[in-house]
């Protein structure tokens, strides 16, 4: 996820078994073959063999663009650098990206989705899989199945469908039943995406879409143990306990420690707040901490406050306050 999930986050989120694979932030491809440094920046895992997180979870490289020839040239470049899979982004709703004919804007013309996928598929041959990610359409869902079929016709080995149109942005709900409509029309595996925040959401998304696999986005940031929670439940039928504040704070602290090695403290402060902001939507303690921390600008103070135990629900209860 652009600006949110980088290699450091991928590492942290995959330390406990849960995810089967991960995808980089998109590499924006306009009219030129990008130099290797751009690829290494988005996907430092390319410097490792296998191309995977430190815990061994494969990392696919995502490209976002519209010109088939440029996408093909960049896919070849990525292949030369060792990419193990190319994912094509046809879902990005950002106005700037769409105005420049990228992301979800191609969903208005399914044949362009097919041309983009086919060009990348031809460029890499059978060496590595090409996958695609779409939404249900741009302004409405009329072209949803046509876009999915276009991706398949172009040679996509798998399709992730975010169950909203571009114009729906990130507004709930995600239409998981529409993902099912698409799945039934395709031969390639379809992966359901959108609004999976809990174990219950996971099961509902699977049931309504009929998909075997799901992709987690914001939910994995809101609860870094969501993927392990799903995995554990699938293999044992048991529910893991809710993620504690201490576990969240430890994740944020580990994140800060690594980011601090290469970024200025003030940048790390805003990254921590950004992640905490995702957590607070789903967790009362994260919400309370966010309110306390949001004006802190010093990284060490911020980290100390994350671990201030006077703030835990248990401590509040002990002092006679509501948890
Ligand atoms: C800040 C942000 C950045 C995102 N960046 C990407 C991206 O680079 N590539 C991509 O395929 N999807 C991207 N997405 C979309 C998510 O992958 C996902 O499809 C969407 O958020 C719906 O799933 P969720 O409800 O589980 O988050 C981004 C979403 C957000 C909120």
Coordinates of C-alpha atoms and ligand atoms in Angstrom, one line a residue:
X1 CA 0.0 0.0 0.0
X2 CA 1.5 3.2 -1.2
X3 CA 3.1 5.4 1.5
X4 CA 1.9 2.9 4.2
X5 CA 3.3 -0.6 3.7
X6 CA 7.0 -0.7 2.8
X7 CA 9.6 -3.4 3.3
X8 CA 9.9 -2.7 7.0
X9 CA 6.1 -3.1 7.5
X10 CA 6.1 -6.2 5.3
X11 CA 8.8 -7.7 7.6
X12 CA 6.9 -6.9 10.8
X13 CA 3.5 -8.1 9.5
X14 CA 4.9 -11.4 8.3
X15 CA 7.0 -12.4 11.4
X16 CA 4.1 -14.4 12.8
X17 CA 2.8 -16.9 10.2
X18 CA -0.3 -15.7 8.5
X19 CA 0.3 -14.2 5.0
X20 CA 1.0 -16.4 2.0
X21 CA 2.4 -13.6 -0.1
X22 CA 2.8 -9.8 -0.1
X23 CA 2.9 -7.0 -2.7
X24 CA 5.0 -3.9 -2.9
X25 CA 3.7 -0.4 -3.1
X26 CA 3.1 0.5 -6.8
X27 CA 5.9 1.6 -9.0
X28 CA 4.5 4.4 -11.1
X29 CA 5.4 3.8 -14.8
X30 CA 4.8 6.7 -17.2
X31 CA 6.9 6.8 -20.3
X32 CA 10.3 5.4 -19.5
X33 CA 12.0 2.3 -18.3
X34 CA 12.9 3.1 -14.7
X35 CA 16.4 2.6 -13.4
X36 CA 17.2 -0.3 -11.0
X37 CA 17.4 2.1 -8.0
X38 CA 13.7 2.8 -8.2
X39 CA 12.9 -0.9 -8.1
X40 CA 15.3 -1.5 -5.2
X41 CA 13.7 1.4 -3.3
X42 CA 10.2 0.0 -3.7
X43 CA 11.3 -3.6 -3.2
X44 CA 14.6 -3.9 -1.3
X45 CA 13.8 -7.6 -1.1
X46 CA 15.0 -7.8 -4.7
X47 CA 18.5 -7.7 -3.3
X48 CA 17.7 -11.0 -1.5
X49 CA 17.3 -14.5 -2.8
X50 CA 14.6 -15.7 -2.5
X51 CA 12.8 -12.4 -3.1
X52 CA 10.9 -12.6 0.2
X53 CA 10.5 -11.0 3.6
X54 CA 13.1 -12.0 6.2
X55 CA 10.6 -14.6 7.4
X56 CA 10.4 -16.1 3.8
X57 CA 7.1 -14.7 2.6
X58 CA 7.3 -14.0 -1.2
X59 CA 7.1 -10.3 -2.3
X60 CA 5.6 -9.5 -5.7
X61 CA 6.3 -6.2 -7.4
X62 CA 3.4 -4.0 -8.4
X63 CA 3.5 -1.7 -11.5
X64 CA 1.0 1.0 -12.2
X65 CA 0.8 2.5 -15.7
X66 CA -1.3 2.5 -18.8
X67 CA 1.1 2.4 -21.8
X68 CA 1.5 -1.2 -22.8
X69 CA 5.0 -0.7 -24.3
X70 CA 6.3 1.1 -21.2
X71 CA 4.8 -1.4 -18.8
X72 CA 6.4 -4.2 -20.8
X73 CA 9.8 -2.5 -20.7
X74 CA 9.5 -2.1 -17.0
X75 CA 8.3 -5.6 -16.5
X76 CA 11.5 -6.8 -18.3
X77 CA 13.6 -4.6 -16.1
X78 CA 11.9 -6.0 -13.0
X79 CA 12.4 -9.5 -14.3
X80 CA 16.1 -8.8 -14.9
X81 CA 16.4 -7.6 -11.3
X82 CA 14.9 -10.8 -10.0
X83 CA 11.2 -10.0 -9.6
X84 CA 9.2 -13.2 -8.9
X85 CA 5.9 -11.9 -10.0
X86 CA 4.4 -8.7 -11.5
X87 CA 1.2 -7.4 -10.2
X88 CA -0.6 -4.7 -12.3
X89 CA -2.6 -2.0 -10.5
X90 CA -5.9 -1.1 -12.0
X91 CA -7.5 0.0 -8.8
X92 CA -5.8 3.2 -7.6
X93 CA -8.5 5.9 -7.1
X94 CA -6.2 8.8 -6.6
X95 CA -7.3 11.8 -8.7
X96 CA -3.7 12.7 -9.8
X97 CA -3.0 9.1 -10.9
X98 CA -6.4 8.8 -12.7
X99 CA -5.9 12.2 -14.4
X100 CA -2.7 10.9 -15.9
X101 CA -4.4 7.8 -17.1
X102 CA -3.3 5.3 -14.5
X103 CA -4.8 3.0 -11.9
X104 CA -8.6 2.7 -12.0
X105 CA -9.0 5.0 -15.0
X106 CA -8.3 2.0 -17.3
X107 CA -11.5 0.3 -15.9
X108 CA -13.5 2.6 -18.2
X109 CA -12.1 0.8 -21.2
X110 CA -11.6 -3.0 -20.6
X111 CA -9.7 -3.5 -23.8
X112 CA -7.0 -1.3 -22.4
X113 CA -6.8 -3.5 -19.3
X114 CA -6.3 -6.5 -21.6
X115 CA -3.7 -4.7 -23.7
X116 CA -1.7 -3.7 -20.6
X117 CA -1.8 -7.2 -19.1
X118 CA -1.0 -8.9 -22.5
X119 CA 2.0 -6.6 -23.0
X120 CA 3.5 -7.4 -19.6
X121 CA 2.7 -11.1 -20.1
X122 CA 4.4 -11.2 -23.5
X123 CA 7.4 -9.3 -22.0
X124 CA 8.1 -11.8 -19.2
X125 CA 6.8 -14.9 -21.0
X126 CA 6.3 -17.8 -18.6
X127 CA 9.3 -16.8 -16.5
X128 CA 7.1 -15.3 -13.7
X129 CA 3.4 -14.9 -13.2
X130 CA 1.6 -11.7 -14.1
X131 CA -1.4 -10.9 -11.8
X132 CA -3.8 -8.0 -11.8
X133 CA -5.8 -6.0 -9.2
X134 CA -9.1 -4.2 -10.2
X135 CA -12.0 -2.5 -8.6
X136 CA -15.6 -3.1 -9.6
X137 CA -15.5 -0.3 -12.2
X138 CA -14.8 3.4 -12.4
X139 CA -18.1 5.2 -11.9
X140 CA -20.4 2.1 -11.8
X141 CA -20.3 -1.7 -11.9
X142 CA -21.5 -2.2 -15.5
X143 CA -18.0 -3.1 -16.8
X144 CA -17.0 -5.1 -13.7
X145 CA -17.1 -8.5 -15.4
X146 CA -15.8 -7.1 -18.7
X147 CA -12.7 -5.7 -16.9
X148 CA -12.1 -9.0 -15.1
X149 CA -12.4 -11.0 -18.3
X150 CA -10.1 -8.5 -20.0
X151 CA -7.4 -9.2 -17.3
X152 CA -7.8 -12.9 -17.8
X153 CA -7.8 -12.7 -21.6
X154 CA -4.5 -10.7 -21.3
X155 CA -2.9 -13.6 -19.5
X156 CA -3.3 -12.7 -15.8
X157 CA -2.6 -15.8 -13.6
X158 CA -4.7 -14.4 -10.8
X159 CA -7.0 -11.4 -10.1
X160 CA -7.6 -9.5 -6.9
X161 CA -10.9 -7.7 -6.8
X162 CA -11.4 -4.8 -4.5
X163 CA -15.2 -4.8 -4.1
X164 CA -15.9 -1.2 -4.8
X165 CA -15.9 1.1 -7.8
X166 CA -13.3 3.9 -8.0
X167 CA -16.0 6.5 -7.2
X168 CA -16.9 4.6 -4.0
X169 CA -13.4 5.3 -2.8
X170 CA -13.0 3.5 0.5
X171 CA -16.6 4.0 1.7
X172 CA -18.1 0.9 3.2
X173 CA -19.4 -1.5 2.3
X174 CA -17.2 -3.6 0.0
X175 CA -19.5 -5.6 -2.3
X176 CA -18.2 -9.1 -1.7
X177 CA -21.1 -10.6 -3.5
X178 CA -20.0 -8.8 -6.7
X179 CA -16.6 -10.3 -6.3
X180 CA -18.5 -13.7 -6.4
X181 CA -20.2 -12.7 -9.7
X182 CA -16.8 -12.0 -11.2
X183 CA -15.3 -15.2 -9.8
X184 CA -18.0 -17.3 -11.4
X185 CA -17.2 -15.9 -14.9
X186 CA -13.4 -16.6 -14.7
X187 CA -11.2 -19.6 -14.8
X188 CA -8.2 -18.0 -13.0
X189 CA -8.2 -17.7 -9.2
X190 CA -10.0 -14.6 -7.9
X191 CA -9.0 -13.1 -4.6
X192 CA -11.5 -11.0 -2.5
X193 CA -10.4 -7.7 -1.1
X194 CA -12.0 -4.8 0.8
X195 CA -13.1 -4.2 4.3
X196 CA -11.8 -7.3 6.0
X197 CA -11.1 -6.0 9.5
X198 CA -12.0 -9.1 11.6
X199 CA -12.2 -12.8 11.6
X200 CA -16.0 -12.5 11.1
X201 CA -15.4 -10.2 8.1
X202 CA -13.0 -12.7 6.7
X203 CA -15.5 -15.5 6.8
X204 CA -18.3 -13.3 5.4
X205 CA -16.1 -12.1 2.5
X206 CA -15.2 -15.7 1.7
X207 CA -18.8 -16.9 2.0
X208 CA -20.3 -14.1 -0.1
X209 CA -17.6 -14.1 -2.8
X210 CA -16.9 -17.8 -2.8
X211 CA -13.2 -17.0 -3.0
X212 CA -10.7 -19.3 -1.2
X213 CA -8.3 -16.5 -0.7
X214 CA -8.5 -12.9 0.5
X215 CA -6.2 -9.9 0.4
X216 CA -5.9 -7.8 3.5
X217 CA -5.2 -4.1 3.3
X218 CA -5.9 -1.6 6.1
X219 CA -7.2 -4.4 8.3
X220 CA -3.6 -5.8 8.6
X221 CA -2.4 -2.4 9.9
X222 CA -5.4 -1.9 12.2
X223 CA -4.6 -5.3 13.7
X224 CA -1.2 -6.7 12.9
X225 CA -2.3 -10.1 14.1
X226 CA -5.3 -10.3 11.7
X227 CA -3.6 -12.6 9.3
X228 CA -2.2 -14.9 12.0
X229 CA -5.6 -14.8 13.6
X230 CA -7.2 -16.1 10.4
X231 CA -4.5 -18.7 9.8
X232 CA -4.8 -20.0 13.4
X233 CA -8.6 -20.2 13.2
X234 CA -8.4 -22.0 9.9
X235 CA -6.0 -24.6 11.2
X236 CA -7.4 -25.1 14.7
X237 CA -11.0 -23.7 14.8
X238 CA -9.9 -21.6 17.8
X239 CA -9.9 -17.9 18.2
X240 CA -6.8 -16.1 19.3
X241 CA -7.4 -13.5 22.0
X242 CA -7.7 -9.9 20.9
X243 CA -4.4 -8.1 20.2
X244 CA -3.2 -6.3 23.3
X245 CA -2.0 -2.7 23.5
X246 CA 1.4 -4.0 24.6
X247 CA 1.7 -6.1 21.4
X248 CA 0.7 -3.1 19.3
X249 CA 3.1 -0.8 21.1
X250 CA 5.9 -3.4 20.6
X251 CA 5.2 -3.5 16.8
X252 CA 5.2 0.3 16.6
X253 CA 8.5 0.4 18.5
X254 CA 10.2 -2.2 16.3
X255 CA 8.9 -0.2 13.3
X256 CA 10.4 3.0 14.7
X257 CA 13.7 1.4 15.5
X258 CA 14.2 0.2 11.9
X259 CA 12.9 3.3 10.2
X260 CA 15.1 5.5 12.4
X261 CA 18.2 3.9 10.9
X262 CA 17.5 5.7 7.6
X263 CA 14.9 8.4 8.1
X264 CA 14.9 11.6 10.2
X265 CA 13.1 11.4 13.5
X266 CA 10.4 13.8 12.5
X267 CA 9.5 11.6 9.5
X268 CA 9.4 8.5 11.8
X269 CA 7.1 10.4 14.2
X270 CA 4.6 11.0 11.4
X271 CA 4.9 7.3 10.2
X272 CA 4.1 6.1 13.7
X273 CA 1.1 8.4 14.0
X274 CA 0.0 7.2 10.6
X275 CA 0.0 3.6 11.7
X276 CA -1.5 4.4 15.0
X277 CA -4.2 6.2 13.1
X278 CA -5.1 3.0 11.3
X279 CA -5.1 1.1 14.6
X280 CA -7.4 3.6 16.4
X281 CA -10.3 3.0 14.1
X282 CA -10.7 -0.5 15.5
X283 CA -9.2 -0.4 19.0
X284 CA -10.3 1.8 21.9
X285 CA -6.9 1.8 23.6
X286 CA -5.2 2.8 20.3
X287 CA -7.8 5.6 20.0
X288 CA -7.0 6.8 23.6
X289 CA -3.2 6.7 22.9
X290 CA -3.6 8.5 19.6
X291 CA -5.4 11.4 21.3
X292 CA -2.6 11.7 23.9
X293 CA 0.2 11.3 21.4
X294 CA -1.0 13.2 18.4
X295 CA 0.7 16.5 19.3
X296 CA 4.1 15.0 20.4
X297 CA 6.8 15.8 17.9
X298 CA 9.8 14.2 19.7
X299 CA 10.4 10.6 18.7
X300 CA 11.8 9.4 22.1
X301 CA 9.0 11.0 24.0
X302 CA 6.5 9.4 21.6
X303 CA 8.0 6.0 22.1
X304 CA 8.1 6.4 25.9
X305 CA 4.4 7.3 25.9
X306 CA 3.5 4.3 23.8
X307 CA 4.9 2.2 26.7
X308 CA 3.5 4.3 29.6
X309 CA 1.8 1.6 31.6
X310 CA -0.1 4.1 33.7
X311 CA -2.2 4.4 30.6
X312 CA -3.3 0.7 30.2
X313 CA -6.9 -0.3 30.9
X314 CA -5.7 -2.4 33.8
X315 CA -4.0 0.6 35.4
X316 CA -7.0 2.8 34.9
X317 CA -9.2 0.2 36.6
X318 CA -6.8 -0.2 39.5
X319 CA -7.1 3.6 40.0
X320 CA -10.9 3.3 40.0
X321 CA -11.4 4.8 36.5
X322 CA -13.4 3.1 33.8
X323 CA -11.2 0.9 31.6
Ligands
LIG1 C1 -3.1 4.6 1.8 C2 -3.5 3.5 0.9 C3 -2.5 3.1 -0.1 C4 -2.8 2.1 -1.0 N1 -1.9 1.7 -1.9 C5 -2.1 0.7 -2.8 C6 -1.1 0.2 -3.7 O1 0.0 0.8 -3.8 N2 -1.4 -0.8 -4.5 C7 -2.7 -1.4 -4.4 O2 -2.9 -2.4 -5.2 N3 -3.6 -1.0 -3.6 C8 -3.4 0.0 -2.8 N4 -4.3 0.4 -1.9 C9 -5.6 -0.3 -1.8 C10 -5.6 -1.5 -0.9 O3 -4.6 -2.4 -1.3 C11 -6.9 -2.2 -0.8 O4 -7.3 -2.6 -2.1 C12 -8.0 -1.3 -0.3 O5 -7.6 -0.5 0.8 C13 -9.2 -2.1 0.1 O6 -8.9 -3.1 1.1 P1 -9.0 -2.9 2.7 O7 -10.4 -2.4 2.9 O8 -8.6 -4.2 3.2 O9 -8.0 -1.8 3.0 C14 -4.1 1.4 -1.0 C15 -5.0 1.8 0.0 C16 -4.7 2.8 0.9 C17 -5.7 3.1 2.0

